[in-house]
Amino acid sequence: MMHWRRALWVILAVLLLGAACVLLYRNGPGGTPFLPGCLFRKITGLNCPGCGMTRATYATLHGDLERAFRLNPLGMILLPIALLGISLEVAGWVRGKPLPFTFKLKRNSGWALLYLILAYWVLRNLPWWPFTLLAP
Amino acid sequence: MQWYYSKGAVQLGPVSEAELKAKIASGEITTSDMVWKDGMADWVPLTRVPELVVTAPAAVQAPPPISGDSASSYIPPVSAPQPGVNYSGQPIPNYLWQSIAVTICCCLPFGIPAIVYAAKADTLKAQGDLQGALAASKSAKTWVRVSIFSWLAIVVFYILVAVIAGVSGTHL
């Protein structure tokens, strides 16, 4: 059975996300006061796994996928997959029962993704080529 | 509290306790079906859950147990899912995608423990440790929330700073 209150929450979240995208599209990463940028980078001076994603999203919205991938290659691969996975789960949550098809990885993929992200975190802070390609 | 129930090999839910009771009262869920909710170690037949069996049509006709021992009236259901077969399909969310998304989007290190617990939930579930998997699943959810809410707190703080700067006419 449908959960209408859950559906309302999802609609609200999608509207907020859409509004944020419109503002980012118009004002750019520097001119959007509610997008504070990376706090981790501000404090430590180091890149985090998500650094460059605001600029990459801006580039994606303007159709410049190549620039987006250069800013955060792993983020541009993982974020769409994660968003697709979340969307399917949310659809099941609103519907009241899981969708007939699932989007789940095999048993140990969670650990693999964890090590991949941790390695990415370290590597994109190394000051030598080719690791500098991973930095935003 | 959200309940899951099974019709044969098909798992359904989650439904609220009121919805589940309505389904029991209407006969959609029979006493031979299995039910499970967050926190229970394993699926149990409907007749084993005292707070639900009261409203079951079968229980209305049967006299109440004298000693409160509901196990004596328990008949193994034919359609009950077999242990071991059913474990792989337990509806325990792992929050892996949510954890990945907050790690990339929130720029805070709190996404890492979320991924650790998400991966742990899957591993424990595969090993058959449902209690452990549920605990890990809850921890993953908690860390996802911590990430989102601390990011939101920072955003609100920045908006406030921008508004105050705008009102006072100064540039920060």
PDB file of C-alpha atoms in Angstrom:
ATOM      1  CA  MET A   1       0.000   0.000   0.000  1.00  0.00           C
ATOM      2  CA  MET A   2       1.153   3.526  -0.721  1.00  0.00           C
ATOM      3  CA  HIS A   3       2.449   5.770   2.031  1.00  0.00           C
ATOM      4  CA  TRP A   4       1.293   9.254   1.070  1.00  0.00           C
ATOM      5  CA  ARG A   5       3.166  11.055   3.837  1.00  0.00           C
ATOM      6  CA  ARG A   6       6.396   9.385   2.687  1.00  0.00           C
ATOM      7  CA  ALA A   7       5.585  10.413  -0.894  1.00  0.00           C
ATOM      8  CA  LEU A   8       5.215  14.032   0.292  1.00  0.00           C
ATOM      9  CA  TRP A   9       8.638  13.896   1.970  1.00  0.00           C
ATOM     10  CA  VAL A  10      10.169  12.574  -1.253  1.00  0.00           C
ATOM     11  CA  ILE A  11       8.487  15.306  -3.331  1.00  0.00           C
ATOM     12  CA  LEU A  12       9.756  17.945  -0.885  1.00  0.00           C
ATOM     13  CA  ALA A  13      13.305  16.561  -1.051  1.00  0.00           C
ATOM     14  CA  VAL A  14      13.247  16.443  -4.863  1.00  0.00           C
ATOM     15  CA  LEU A  15      11.936  20.039  -5.022  1.00  0.00           C
ATOM     16  CA  LEU A  16      14.688  21.255  -2.653  1.00  0.00           C
ATOM     17  CA  LEU A  17      17.323  19.400  -4.669  1.00  0.00           C
ATOM     18  CA  GLY A  18      15.933  20.875  -7.910  1.00  0.00           C
ATOM     19  CA  ALA A  19      15.960  24.387  -6.443  1.00  0.00           C
ATOM     20  CA  ALA A  20      19.558  23.901  -5.327  1.00  0.00           C
ATOM     21  CA  CYS A  21      20.490  22.747  -8.838  1.00  0.00           C
ATOM     22  CA  VAL A  22      18.818  25.783 -10.428  1.00  0.00           C
ATOM     23  CA  LEU A  23      20.668  28.174  -8.079  1.00  0.00           C
ATOM     24  CA  LEU A  24      23.964  26.367  -8.685  1.00  0.00           C
ATOM     25  CA  TYR A  25      23.352  26.446 -12.449  1.00  0.00           C
ATOM     26  CA  ARG A  26      22.786  30.210 -12.386  1.00  0.00           C
ATOM     27  CA  ASN A  27      25.229  31.427  -9.746  1.00  0.00           C
ATOM     28  CA  GLY A  28      28.088  28.947 -10.046  1.00  0.00           C
ATOM     29  CA  PRO A  29      29.979  27.252  -7.206  1.00  0.00           C
ATOM     30  CA  GLY A  30      31.400  30.520  -5.828  1.00  0.00           C
ATOM     31  CA  GLY A  31      28.175  32.511  -5.834  1.00  0.00           C
ATOM     32  CA  THR A  32      25.901  30.130  -3.934  1.00  0.00           C
ATOM     33  CA  PRO A  33      25.959  31.146  -0.262  1.00  0.00           C
ATOM     34  CA  PHE A  34      24.273  27.987   1.012  1.00  0.00           C
ATOM     35  CA  LEU A  35      26.935  25.712  -0.462  1.00  0.00           C
ATOM     36  CA  PRO A  36      29.775  26.228   1.973  1.00  0.00           C
ATOM     37  CA  GLY A  37      32.361  24.136   0.121  1.00  0.00           C
ATOM     38  CA  CYS A  38      34.454  21.463   1.751  1.00  0.00           C
ATOM     39  CA  LEU A  39      34.869  21.987   5.488  1.00  0.00           C
ATOM     40  CA  PHE A  40      37.467  19.212   5.686  1.00  0.00           C
ATOM     41  CA  ARG A  41      39.592  21.056   3.137  1.00  0.00           C
ATOM     42  CA  LYS A  42      39.153  24.365   4.923  1.00  0.00           C
ATOM     43  CA  ILE A  43      40.375  22.877   8.202  1.00  0.00           C
ATOM     44  CA  THR A  44      43.099  20.506   7.007  1.00  0.00           C
ATOM     45  CA  GLY A  45      44.037  21.883   3.593  1.00  0.00           C
ATOM     46  CA  LEU A  46      43.688  18.357   2.191  1.00  0.00           C
ATOM     47  CA  ASN A  47      41.364  17.009  -0.477  1.00  0.00           C
ATOM     48  CA  CYS A  48      38.542  14.717   0.616  1.00  0.00           C
ATOM     49  CA  PRO A  49      36.847  12.085  -1.600  1.00  0.00           C
ATOM     50  CA  GLY A  50      34.071  14.572  -2.385  1.00  0.00           C
ATOM     51  CA  CYS A  51      36.198  17.623  -3.164  1.00  0.00           C
ATOM     52  CA  GLY A  52      35.347  19.121  -6.530  1.00  0.00           C
ATOM     53  CA  MET A  53      31.824  17.693  -6.618  1.00  0.00           C
ATOM     54  CA  THR A  54      30.120  21.106  -6.475  1.00  0.00           C
ATOM     55  CA  ARG A  55      32.162  22.299  -9.464  1.00  0.00           C
ATOM     56  CA  ALA A  56      31.661  18.901 -11.153  1.00  0.00           C
ATOM     57  CA  THR A  57      27.883  19.183 -10.670  1.00  0.00           C
ATOM     58  CA  TYR A  58      28.015  22.715 -12.091  1.00  0.00           C
ATOM     59  CA  ALA A  59      29.981  21.436 -15.100  1.00  0.00           C
ATOM     60  CA  THR A  60      27.529  18.535 -15.546  1.00  0.00           C
ATOM     61  CA  LEU A  61      24.549  20.913 -15.430  1.00  0.00           C
ATOM     62  CA  HIS A  62      26.216  22.927 -18.186  1.00  0.00           C
ATOM     63  CA  GLY A  63      26.876  19.781 -20.224  1.00  0.00           C
ATOM     64  CA  ASP A  64      30.649  19.735 -19.727  1.00  0.00           C
ATOM     65  CA  LEU A  65      31.070  16.121 -18.666  1.00  0.00           C
ATOM     66  CA  GLU A  66      34.775  16.002 -19.463  1.00  0.00           C
ATOM     67  CA  ARG A  67      35.523  18.822 -17.043  1.00  0.00           C
ATOM     68  CA  ALA A  68      33.256  17.186 -14.449  1.00  0.00           C
ATOM     69  CA  PHE A  69      35.195  13.911 -14.665  1.00  0.00           C
ATOM     70  CA  ARG A  70      38.505  15.748 -14.333  1.00  0.00           C
ATOM     71  CA  LEU A  71      37.330  17.445 -11.147  1.00  0.00           C
ATOM     72  CA  ASN A  72      36.309  14.240  -9.365  1.00  0.00           C
ATOM     73  CA  PRO A  73      36.520  11.047 -11.460  1.00  0.00           C
ATOM     74  CA  LEU A  74      35.483   8.591  -8.746  1.00  0.00           C
ATOM     75  CA  GLY A  75      32.703  10.847  -7.465  1.00  0.00           C
ATOM     76  CA  MET A  76      31.275  11.193 -10.971  1.00  0.00           C
ATOM     77  CA  ILE A  77      31.118   7.382 -11.219  1.00  0.00           C
ATOM     78  CA  LEU A  78      29.943   6.524  -7.704  1.00  0.00           C
ATOM     79  CA  LEU A  79      27.439   9.329  -7.076  1.00  0.00           C
ATOM     80  CA  PRO A  80      25.105   8.502 -10.015  1.00  0.00           C
ATOM     81  CA  ILE A  81      25.205   4.799  -9.048  1.00  0.00           C
ATOM     82  CA  ALA A  82      24.484   5.653  -5.410  1.00  0.00           C
ATOM     83  CA  LEU A  83      21.647   8.002  -6.396  1.00  0.00           C
ATOM     84  CA  LEU A  84      20.117   5.278  -8.580  1.00  0.00           C
ATOM     85  CA  GLY A  85      20.377   2.767  -5.712  1.00  0.00           C
ATOM     86  CA  ILE A  86      18.805   5.248  -3.273  1.00  0.00           C
ATOM     87  CA  SER A  87      16.004   6.077  -5.739  1.00  0.00           C
ATOM     88  CA  LEU A  88      15.054   2.408  -6.057  1.00  0.00           C
ATOM     89  CA  GLU A  89      15.075   1.970  -2.268  1.00  0.00           C
ATOM     90  CA  VAL A  90      13.036   5.136  -1.770  1.00  0.00           C
ATOM     91  CA  ALA A  91      10.505   3.962  -4.380  1.00  0.00           C
ATOM     92  CA  GLY A  92      10.086   0.730  -2.390  1.00  0.00           C
ATOM     93  CA  TRP A  93       9.829   2.721   0.849  1.00  0.00           C
ATOM     94  CA  VAL A  94       7.033   4.910  -0.540  1.00  0.00           C
ATOM     95  CA  ARG A  95       5.276   1.932  -2.075  1.00  0.00           C
ATOM     96  CA  GLY A  96       5.331   0.059   1.250  1.00  0.00           C
ATOM     97  CA  LYS A  97       7.164  -2.963  -0.101  1.00  0.00           C
ATOM     98  CA  PRO A  98      10.453  -3.360  -1.912  1.00  0.00           C
ATOM     99  CA  LEU A  99      10.507  -3.199  -5.700  1.00  0.00           C
ATOM    100  CA  PRO A 100      10.527  -6.604  -7.436  1.00  0.00           C
ATOM    101  CA  PHE A 101      14.014  -5.919  -8.797  1.00  0.00           C
ATOM    102  CA  THR A 102      16.840  -4.981  -6.462  1.00  0.00           C
ATOM    103  CA  PHE A 103      20.007  -3.055  -7.121  1.00  0.00           C
ATOM    104  CA  LYS A 104      22.395  -4.631  -4.685  1.00  0.00           C
ATOM    105  CA  LEU A 105      26.028  -5.547  -4.912  1.00  0.00           C
ATOM    106  CA  LYS A 106      27.551  -8.837  -3.887  1.00  0.00           C
ATOM    107  CA  ARG A 107      28.409  -9.610  -0.301  1.00  0.00           C
ATOM    108  CA  ASN A 108      31.851  -8.056   0.077  1.00  0.00           C
ATOM    109  CA  SER A 109      31.434  -5.121  -2.310  1.00  0.00           C
ATOM    110  CA  GLY A 110      30.790  -2.794   0.625  1.00  0.00           C
ATOM    111  CA  TRP A 111      34.296  -3.438   1.920  1.00  0.00           C
ATOM    112  CA  ALA A 112      35.742  -3.092  -1.591  1.00  0.00           C
ATOM    113  CA  LEU A 113      34.041   0.302  -1.981  1.00  0.00           C
ATOM    114  CA  LEU A 114      35.308   1.376   1.451  1.00  0.00           C
ATOM    115  CA  TYR A 115      38.939   0.554   0.574  1.00  0.00           C
ATOM    116  CA  LEU A 116      38.529   2.149  -2.854  1.00  0.00           C
ATOM    117  CA  ILE A 117      37.310   5.411  -1.317  1.00  0.00           C
ATOM    118  CA  LEU A 118      40.005   5.419   1.393  1.00  0.00           C
ATOM    119  CA  ALA A 119      42.731   4.789  -1.224  1.00  0.00           C
ATOM    120  CA  TYR A 120      41.239   7.548  -3.400  1.00  0.00           C
ATOM    121  CA  TRP A 121      41.301   9.901  -0.402  1.00  0.00           C
ATOM    122  CA  VAL A 122      45.032   9.310   0.103  1.00  0.00           C
ATOM    123  CA  LEU A 123      46.045   9.205  -3.575  1.00  0.00           C
ATOM    124  CA  ARG A 124      44.380  12.460  -4.605  1.00  0.00           C
ATOM    125  CA  ASN A 125      46.476  14.278  -1.995  1.00  0.00           C
ATOM    126  CA  LEU A 126      49.807  13.061  -3.404  1.00  0.00           C
ATOM    127  CA  PRO A 127      51.658  15.880  -5.178  1.00  0.00           C
ATOM    128  CA  TRP A 128      53.089  13.794  -8.042  1.00  0.00           C
ATOM    129  CA  TRP A 129      51.836  12.884 -11.499  1.00  0.00           C
ATOM    130  CA  PRO A 130      49.700  10.845 -12.212  1.00  0.00           C
ATOM    131  CA  PHE A 131      48.014  11.306  -8.799  1.00  0.00           C
ATOM    132  CA  THR A 132      47.653  15.032  -9.455  1.00  0.00           C
ATOM    133  CA  LEU A 133      45.076  14.076 -12.101  1.00  0.00           C
ATOM    134  CA  LEU A 134      42.811  12.879  -9.284  1.00  0.00           C
ATOM    135  CA  ALA A 135      42.930  16.219  -7.464  1.00  0.00           C
ATOM    136  CA  PRO A 136      40.182  18.731  -8.240  1.00  0.00           C
TER     137      PRO A 136
ATOM    138  CA  MET B   1       7.088  -0.577  14.851  1.00  0.00           C
ATOM    139  CA  GLN B   2       7.183  -1.930  11.317  1.00  0.00           C
ATOM    140  CA  TRP B   3       6.251  -5.565  10.679  1.00  0.00           C
ATOM    141  CA  TYR B   4       7.188  -7.858   7.837  1.00  0.00           C
ATOM    142  CA  TYR B   5       5.153 -10.912   6.964  1.00  0.00           C
ATOM    143  CA  SER B   6       5.473 -13.756   4.524  1.00  0.00           C
ATOM    144  CA  LYS B   7       2.992 -15.523   2.302  1.00  0.00           C
ATOM    145  CA  GLY B   8       4.681 -18.791   1.403  1.00  0.00           C
ATOM    146  CA  ALA B   9       8.127 -17.873   0.119  1.00  0.00           C
ATOM    147  CA  VAL B  10       7.180 -14.254  -0.643  1.00  0.00           C
ATOM    148  CA  GLN B  11       8.146 -11.631   1.905  1.00  0.00           C
ATOM    149  CA  LEU B  12       5.942  -8.578   2.243  1.00  0.00           C
ATOM    150  CA  GLY B  13       5.964  -5.410   4.274  1.00  0.00           C
ATOM    151  CA  PRO B  14       6.917  -3.334   6.067  1.00  0.00           C
ATOM    152  CA  VAL B  15       3.498  -2.509   7.469  1.00  0.00           C
ATOM    153  CA  SER B  16       2.532  -0.792  10.705  1.00  0.00           C
ATOM    154  CA  GLU B  17       1.158  -2.831  13.565  1.00  0.00           C
ATOM    155  CA  ALA B  18      -2.338  -1.445  12.897  1.00  0.00           C
ATOM    156  CA  GLU B  19      -2.150  -2.437   9.242  1.00  0.00           C
ATOM    157  CA  LEU B  20      -0.879  -5.890  10.166  1.00  0.00           C
ATOM    158  CA  LYS B  21      -3.734  -6.380  12.643  1.00  0.00           C
ATOM    159  CA  ALA B  22      -6.211  -5.281   9.971  1.00  0.00           C
ATOM    160  CA  LYS B  23      -4.774  -7.877   7.608  1.00  0.00           C
ATOM    161  CA  ILE B  24      -5.033 -10.552  10.305  1.00  0.00           C
ATOM    162  CA  ALA B  25      -8.626  -9.567  11.104  1.00  0.00           C
ATOM    163  CA  SER B  26      -9.596  -9.668   7.421  1.00  0.00           C
ATOM    164  CA  GLY B  27      -7.993 -13.094   7.027  1.00  0.00           C
ATOM    165  CA  GLU B  28      -5.387 -11.883   4.536  1.00  0.00           C
ATOM    166  CA  ILE B  29      -2.705 -13.111   6.904  1.00  0.00           C
ATOM    167  CA  THR B  30      -3.468 -16.518   8.355  1.00  0.00           C
ATOM    168  CA  THR B  31      -2.042 -18.256  11.400  1.00  0.00           C
ATOM    169  CA  SER B  32       0.246 -20.324   9.182  1.00  0.00           C
ATOM    170  CA  ASP B  33       2.077 -17.224   7.964  1.00  0.00           C
ATOM    171  CA  MET B  34       5.354 -16.033   9.436  1.00  0.00           C
ATOM    172  CA  VAL B  35       5.946 -12.551  10.823  1.00  0.00           C
ATOM    173  CA  TRP B  36       9.070 -10.620  11.769  1.00  0.00           C
ATOM    174  CA  LYS B  37       9.929  -7.151  12.996  1.00  0.00           C
ATOM    175  CA  ASP B  38      13.094  -5.197  13.665  1.00  0.00           C
ATOM    176  CA  GLY B  39      14.751  -6.563  16.796  1.00  0.00           C
ATOM    177  CA  MET B  40      13.427 -10.125  16.547  1.00  0.00           C
ATOM    178  CA  ALA B  41      16.081 -12.785  16.084  1.00  0.00           C
ATOM    179  CA  ASP B  42      14.133 -14.843  13.599  1.00  0.00           C
ATOM    180  CA  TRP B  43      10.855 -15.183  11.757  1.00  0.00           C
ATOM    181  CA  VAL B  44       8.142 -16.682  13.946  1.00  0.00           C
ATOM    182  CA  PRO B  45       4.689 -18.028  13.158  1.00  0.00           C
ATOM    183  CA  LEU B  46       1.880 -15.563  13.798  1.00  0.00           C
ATOM    184  CA  THR B  47       0.585 -17.738  16.638  1.00  0.00           C
ATOM    185  CA  ARG B  48       3.807 -17.198  18.566  1.00  0.00           C
ATOM    186  CA  VAL B  49       3.317 -13.436  18.835  1.00  0.00           C
ATOM    187  CA  PRO B  50       0.945 -12.845  21.773  1.00  0.00           C
ATOM    188  CA  GLU B  51       0.117  -9.199  21.007  1.00  0.00           C
ATOM    189  CA  LEU B  52      -0.988 -10.125  17.480  1.00  0.00           C
ATOM    190  CA  VAL B  53      -2.636 -13.499  18.089  1.00  0.00           C
ATOM    191  CA  VAL B  54      -5.349 -11.870  20.225  1.00  0.00           C
ATOM    192  CA  THR B  55      -6.922 -10.305  17.165  1.00  0.00           C
ATOM    193  CA  ALA B  56      -6.593 -13.362  14.939  1.00  0.00           C
ATOM    194  CA  PRO B  57      -9.947 -14.950  14.084  1.00  0.00           C
ATOM    195  CA  ALA B  58      -8.660 -18.384  15.139  1.00  0.00           C
ATOM    196  CA  ALA B  59      -7.787 -17.109  18.598  1.00  0.00           C
ATOM    197  CA  VAL B  60     -11.293 -15.788  19.175  1.00  0.00           C
ATOM    198  CA  GLN B  61     -12.763 -19.279  18.964  1.00  0.00           C
ATOM    199  CA  ALA B  62      -9.997 -20.973  20.926  1.00  0.00           C
ATOM    200  CA  PRO B  63     -10.101 -20.756  24.733  1.00  0.00           C
ATOM    201  CA  PRO B  64      -7.332 -18.654  26.237  1.00  0.00           C
ATOM    202  CA  PRO B  65      -4.345 -20.684  27.445  1.00  0.00           C
ATOM    203  CA  ILE B  66      -4.458 -21.263  31.183  1.00  0.00           C
ATOM    204  CA  SER B  67      -0.781 -20.891  31.929  1.00  0.00           C
ATOM    205  CA  GLY B  68      -0.111 -18.386  29.158  1.00  0.00           C
ATOM    206  CA  ASP B  69       2.007 -21.001  27.394  1.00  0.00           C
ATOM    207  CA  SER B  70       1.208 -20.290  23.764  1.00  0.00           C
ATOM    208  CA  ALA B  71       3.763 -22.850  22.600  1.00  0.00           C
ATOM    209  CA  SER B  72       1.460 -25.755  23.475  1.00  0.00           C
ATOM    210  CA  SER B  73      -1.087 -24.643  20.882  1.00  0.00           C
ATOM    211  CA  TYR B  74       1.568 -24.129  18.238  1.00  0.00           C
ATOM    212  CA  ILE B  75       1.235 -26.280  15.122  1.00  0.00           C
ATOM    213  CA  PRO B  76       4.160 -26.086  12.686  1.00  0.00           C
ATOM    214  CA  PRO B  77       2.806 -24.291   9.619  1.00  0.00           C
ATOM    215  CA  VAL B  78       3.108 -26.018   6.258  1.00  0.00           C
ATOM    216  CA  SER B  79       3.840 -22.792   4.413  1.00  0.00           C
ATOM    217  CA  ALA B  80       6.423 -21.569   6.897  1.00  0.00           C
ATOM    218  CA  PRO B  81       9.698 -20.574   5.235  1.00  0.00           C
ATOM    219  CA  GLN B  82      12.539 -22.937   6.035  1.00  0.00           C
ATOM    220  CA  PRO B  83      15.329 -21.528   8.208  1.00  0.00           C
ATOM    221  CA  GLY B  84      18.469 -21.017   6.195  1.00  0.00           C
ATOM    222  CA  VAL B  85      16.540 -20.520   2.969  1.00  0.00           C
ATOM    223  CA  ASN B  86      14.928 -17.386   4.299  1.00  0.00           C
ATOM    224  CA  TYR B  87      18.007 -15.750   5.831  1.00  0.00           C
ATOM    225  CA  SER B  88      19.332 -14.441   2.533  1.00  0.00           C
ATOM    226  CA  GLY B  89      16.109 -12.567   1.920  1.00  0.00           C
ATOM    227  CA  GLN B  90      15.743 -10.875   5.282  1.00  0.00           C
ATOM    228  CA  PRO B  91      14.661  -7.276   4.790  1.00  0.00           C
ATOM    229  CA  ILE B  92      17.629  -5.697   6.545  1.00  0.00           C
ATOM    230  CA  PRO B  93      18.662  -2.522   4.713  1.00  0.00           C
ATOM    231  CA  ASN B  94      22.399  -1.918   4.547  1.00  0.00           C
ATOM    232  CA  TYR B  95      22.285   1.839   3.724  1.00  0.00           C
ATOM    233  CA  LEU B  96      25.369   1.357   1.521  1.00  0.00           C
ATOM    234  CA  TRP B  97      24.234   3.766  -1.219  1.00  0.00           C
ATOM    235  CA  GLN B  98      23.209   6.369   1.314  1.00  0.00           C
ATOM    236  CA  SER B  99      26.623   6.034   2.982  1.00  0.00           C
ATOM    237  CA  ILE B 100      28.456   6.432  -0.340  1.00  0.00           C
ATOM    238  CA  ALA B 101      26.338   9.465  -1.241  1.00  0.00           C
ATOM    239  CA  VAL B 102      26.963  11.262   2.070  1.00  0.00           C
ATOM    240  CA  THR B 103      30.687  10.468   1.854  1.00  0.00           C
ATOM    241  CA  ILE B 104      30.868  12.151  -1.551  1.00  0.00           C
ATOM    242  CA  CYS B 105      28.399  14.973  -0.944  1.00  0.00           C
ATOM    243  CA  CYS B 106      28.785  16.043   2.679  1.00  0.00           C
ATOM    244  CA  CYS B 107      32.556  16.420   2.689  1.00  0.00           C
ATOM    245  CA  LEU B 108      32.705  15.196   6.266  1.00  0.00           C
ATOM    246  CA  PRO B 109      34.561  12.107   7.490  1.00  0.00           C
ATOM    247  CA  PHE B 110      31.335  10.738   9.062  1.00  0.00           C
ATOM    248  CA  GLY B 111      30.511   8.912   5.829  1.00  0.00           C
ATOM    249  CA  ILE B 112      33.373   6.462   6.389  1.00  0.00           C
ATOM    250  CA  PRO B 113      31.930   4.794   9.545  1.00  0.00           C
ATOM    251  CA  ALA B 114      28.595   4.645   7.708  1.00  0.00           C
ATOM    252  CA  ILE B 115      30.200   2.620   4.888  1.00  0.00           C
ATOM    253  CA  VAL B 116      31.991   0.412   7.446  1.00  0.00           C
ATOM    254  CA  TYR B 117      28.700  -0.453   9.182  1.00  0.00           C
ATOM    255  CA  ALA B 118      26.913  -0.911   5.852  1.00  0.00           C
ATOM    256  CA  ALA B 119      29.551  -3.420   4.726  1.00  0.00           C
ATOM    257  CA  LYS B 120      29.434  -5.084   8.164  1.00  0.00           C
ATOM    258  CA  ALA B 121      25.644  -5.446   7.964  1.00  0.00           C
ATOM    259  CA  ASP B 122      25.982  -7.357   4.677  1.00  0.00           C
ATOM    260  CA  THR B 123      28.760  -9.605   5.987  1.00  0.00           C
ATOM    261  CA  LEU B 124      26.915 -10.450   9.213  1.00  0.00           C
ATOM    262  CA  LYS B 125      23.675 -11.047   7.319  1.00  0.00           C
ATOM    263  CA  ALA B 126      25.453 -13.485   5.021  1.00  0.00           C
ATOM    264  CA  GLN B 127      26.834 -15.276   8.079  1.00  0.00           C
ATOM    265  CA  GLY B 128      23.328 -15.647   9.495  1.00  0.00           C
ATOM    266  CA  ASP B 129      23.921 -13.288  12.433  1.00  0.00           C
ATOM    267  CA  LEU B 130      20.673 -11.355  12.079  1.00  0.00           C
ATOM    268  CA  GLN B 131      20.922  -9.518  15.411  1.00  0.00           C
ATOM    269  CA  GLY B 132      24.407  -8.313  14.540  1.00  0.00           C
ATOM    270  CA  ALA B 133      23.330  -7.362  11.022  1.00  0.00           C
ATOM    271  CA  LEU B 134      20.390  -5.354  12.398  1.00  0.00           C
ATOM    272  CA  ALA B 135      22.666  -3.569  14.871  1.00  0.00           C
ATOM    273  CA  ALA B 136      25.156  -2.735  12.093  1.00  0.00           C
ATOM    274  CA  SER B 137      22.299  -1.587   9.851  1.00  0.00           C
ATOM    275  CA  LYS B 138      21.086   0.774  12.583  1.00  0.00           C
ATOM    276  CA  SER B 139      24.604   2.128  13.136  1.00  0.00           C
ATOM    277  CA  ALA B 140      24.998   2.779   9.403  1.00  0.00           C
ATOM    278  CA  LYS B 141      21.673   4.662   9.426  1.00  0.00           C
ATOM    279  CA  THR B 142      22.814   6.695  12.441  1.00  0.00           C
ATOM    280  CA  TRP B 143      26.071   7.751  10.755  1.00  0.00           C
ATOM    281  CA  VAL B 144      24.237   8.670   7.544  1.00  0.00           C
ATOM    282  CA  ARG B 145      21.961  10.877   9.652  1.00  0.00           C
ATOM    283  CA  VAL B 146      24.909  12.397  11.532  1.00  0.00           C
ATOM    284  CA  SER B 147      26.509  13.286   8.172  1.00  0.00           C
ATOM    285  CA  ILE B 148      23.351  14.818   6.732  1.00  0.00           C
ATOM    286  CA  PHE B 149      22.406  16.777   9.838  1.00  0.00           C
ATOM    287  CA  SER B 150      25.899  18.169  10.472  1.00  0.00           C
ATOM    288  CA  TRP B 151      26.063  19.226   6.816  1.00  0.00           C
ATOM    289  CA  LEU B 152      22.637  20.886   7.155  1.00  0.00           C
ATOM    290  CA  ALA B 153      23.805  22.622  10.346  1.00  0.00           C
ATOM    291  CA  ILE B 154      26.793  24.059   8.462  1.00  0.00           C
ATOM    292  CA  VAL B 155      24.540  25.179   5.594  1.00  0.00           C
ATOM    293  CA  VAL B 156      22.132  26.914   8.014  1.00  0.00           C
ATOM    294  CA  PHE B 157      25.096  28.587   9.714  1.00  0.00           C
ATOM    295  CA  TYR B 158      26.386  29.883   6.363  1.00  0.00           C
ATOM    296  CA  ILE B 159      22.938  31.165   5.377  1.00  0.00           C
ATOM    297  CA  LEU B 160      22.675  33.002   8.721  1.00  0.00           C
ATOM    298  CA  VAL B 161      26.111  34.541   8.216  1.00  0.00           C
ATOM    299  CA  ALA B 162      25.121  35.614   4.681  1.00  0.00           C
ATOM    300  CA  VAL B 163      21.837  37.122   5.932  1.00  0.00           C
ATOM    301  CA  ILE B 164      23.538  38.997   8.795  1.00  0.00           C
ATOM    302  CA  ALA B 165      26.209  40.289   6.414  1.00  0.00           C
ATOM    303  CA  GLY B 166      23.492  41.394   3.996  1.00  0.00           C
ATOM    304  CA  VAL B 167      21.494  43.172   6.709  1.00  0.00           C
ATOM    305  CA  SER B 168      24.488  44.973   8.179  1.00  0.00           C
ATOM    306  CA  GLY B 169      25.776  45.854   4.712  1.00  0.00           C
ATOM    307  CA  THR B 170      29.270  44.492   5.231  1.00  0.00           C
ATOM    308  CA  HIS B 171      31.149  42.022   3.058  1.00  0.00           C
ATOM    309  CA  LEU B 172      32.737  39.088   4.850  1.00  0.00           C
TER     310      LEU B 172
END
